[in-house]
Amino acid sequence: MNNNLLTVNIAGLKLQNPTALASGILGYTGDSFKFVEESGAGAIVTKSVGVSPRVGYSNPTVVQAKSGLINAVGLPNPGINEYTEELKYAKSVLKVPLIVSVFGYTSEEYALVAVKAAEAGADAVELNVSCPHVKYTGSEIGQNPKLLTDVVCAVKSAVQKPVIVKLSPNVTDIVELGKAAVKAGADALTVINTVRALAIDVETQEPILSNVRGGLSGPAIKPIAVRCVYDIFEALPKTPIFGCGGVSDWRDALEFFLAGASAVQVGTAIAFEEPAVFEAINKGVTAYLKRKGYGSVKEIVGLSHQA
Amino acid sequence: MEVSKKLSAYLTKLNTIRTTAIKSVKSESPTVKTFTLEDDICSKANPGQFLMLRIPGIDEIPLSILNAGEGQVQFSVKAVGDATRHLHNLTTGDLLGLRGPFGTSFTETRGRVLLIGGGTGTAPLLFLAKRLAAKVDRLSFVIGAKTKNELLYLTELDAVCTDESAIATTEDGSYGLQCLATEPLEKLVDKQKFNMIYTCGPEKMVKSIFNFAEKRKIAMEASLERLIRCGIGLCGSCMIGKYRVCRDGPVFTMARLSEVKDELGMSKLGFDGSRIEV
C-alpha cells in the first residue's frame, strides 16, 4: 500500500509503509521477497547469512505452542559468497528496501558479511545478535555489552549503509544493550528477537525440538515486545525502532507505534494469516489514522509516553 | 478479520503435534511399509495433502497421505535415509507424532482421467483414484518403478481402474512394459481425449509429463516435492518460484506449473538454502 499517511523514514531508509518482513521468514529467494512485497510489505529483511554455508538443525525445527511457535531452525544459509547472486537478483526485482540480516562468530565475520551484502546491493544490514539457539553467535553476542559494542563498531567502520541492531529479550535489562548498540553507532534497533523457550512431548517425555531449546514467536510474545519497545524508546527517544514480536493485525502494529516503534516487522503471522497480513495491517492503520485525524503515522510514534 | 481469525485457530489446531501409537504396519515391498495411525484431524485429509511425521528423537519428515477416513490415516514410507530406516524398525504400539494435514489437494474432475504415478509418488494418486472411481467415466492408471519389487499397490490399482487393469512399467522390464511411466502416455492420449492428467513421482517424470500436457493442451495437476521443514509456509525451505510447496502446494495446477517451469525438474533449495540440482 502506498499513501502519504504511511510513508516512514528509518535511518535513511524510505519505506512506503511501516511494515517489513521479519528475518528468518520466507527469506532465501528473490522470488519469495518479490511475492512478499506484492503482498504489501514496505521492506524486506532476509534470513541471516554468515561467512560459510550452514545446513541448520534437523527437524523438528518448529513446534506449535498455544499462542505462538517455538523454532530452532539453526541459521541455515548458503554463505555470503554463494548468496551474493541471489541478493543481486533480489535487488533487481524489488522496489522496497532490501535489508540483509547478518551473523558471524567474530566481529570481523560480521563486518566481512556486511561489506559483501552492501556490495551486492543491500540497502541496510540488520545484525543478528539475538538468535537464541546457535552457540557462539546471536544472543551470546547480544547479551554482552562489550562483545555487542565490538561487533557494531566493526560493522559501522566497514560499511556506509545503515546498520540496524536486532536486540534479544533474553537479557536482564534490554535498555543497557540498546544503549551499548547505539553508542557503538547503531542507526536503528529491531526490538525484539524471539524469547528463549522449550516444549516437551508428555507421551515420549522428551523435548520436541531437535535442538531442545528454541525461540518463541507469535501472539504470546507481543506484550513482552511492546514493553521492550516502550523501555527502549523511553531511554533512546532519537533512535528509530522496528517493533517486532507477535504483530498479527493493525491493532498490534498500532500498539508498537504508540510504544515508540517507527515501523513493525511481521513474521509468524504470515503462517496464520497468510502474506496478505501486510495489506490488512496497512489498511487498518490507514483507517485508524484517518478516524483519529492524523496526517501521518509518524505523528503517533511514542505517543503513549505522553499519557 | 473474522475469516482470518478462523484460519488462524484452524491452523493452530492442525499444527499442534499429536503423539499416538502405531495401530498397524504392513509391508508393501522390500523397501516400502504402510503405517496406520488413529488421528481424527488427519482422517479428514483430502487426496494430495501431506502430514508431518515426527519420529521421536530422530527427525520429522513430510509424507503424502495414502488413505484417510473413519478416524484413521495411512501413509507409506520407503526406507531411504536415517529417519525412514528407523521408522521401518518401529512396530504396532510404538509412538509417533503427527501434525497436519497440510497443503493443497487434487481438484476432483469428471469425465476421463489419467493418473501417472512414479514409485512412492503413487500413494496420493491411489487415494485420489479411490475418491474418483465411482464418479468418472474413465480412470486409467499408469504406474512406474525401477523394478518389479518396487511396483506398489498393484491389486488396489486394478480395482479402481475402469480399464481392465493398471498399466505397469519397469525400467528393467521385470514386470509389465519395459519403459518409463511416461511412455504409454502418448498412445493413451492419441486413442482418447482425457479431461485431466494427475501425476506424482520423480520430478524429471513430472516435468516430461508437463511438457507433453502443455503441448497437447491437456489439463494437469502434479504434486511436487521439496525440502519441507516447518510445513506451514513460514521458513521458505520449499520455495519453487514464488510458491511455497508446503502451503501453496504440494498440488500445483497447470497454470502454476507453467509459472515455475524454469525450476521444475531443474533446481531446488538445499538444506543450506543454496540452489541445487533436482
XYZ file of C-alpha atoms in Angstrom, chain A residues 7-15 17-20 43 97 99 123-124 162-164 187-190 239-243 257 261-265 298 301:
38
model
C 5.421 6.564 4.491
C 8.194 6.480 7.052
C 11.913 7.101 7.051
C 14.057 4.906 9.255
C 17.765 5.670 9.448
C 17.687 6.934 5.876
C 15.571 4.049 4.559
C 12.416 5.270 2.859
C 9.533 2.867 3.439
C 4.526 1.777 4.568
C 5.616 0.862 8.095
C 5.592 -2.945 7.731
C 8.543 -5.198 6.942
C 10.656 -3.562 3.370
C 14.346 -1.552 0.684
C 17.762 -5.313 4.444
C 20.079 -1.031 1.380
C 20.897 -1.725 5.031
C 22.537 1.974 7.732
C 23.243 -0.572 10.457
C 20.260 -1.948 12.365
C 21.475 3.651 13.266
C 18.306 1.817 14.326
C 17.189 -1.056 16.541
C 14.887 -4.007 15.913
C 16.802 6.067 17.829
C 14.390 4.674 15.215
C 12.876 1.317 16.205
C 11.472 -1.590 14.202
C 8.952 -3.199 16.565
C 3.866 2.635 17.094
C 8.339 1.980 17.036
C 8.513 3.743 13.656
C 7.685 0.528 11.801
C 6.921 -3.117 12.568
C 8.323 -6.390 11.302
C 4.931 9.375 12.182
C 5.220 7.176 17.266
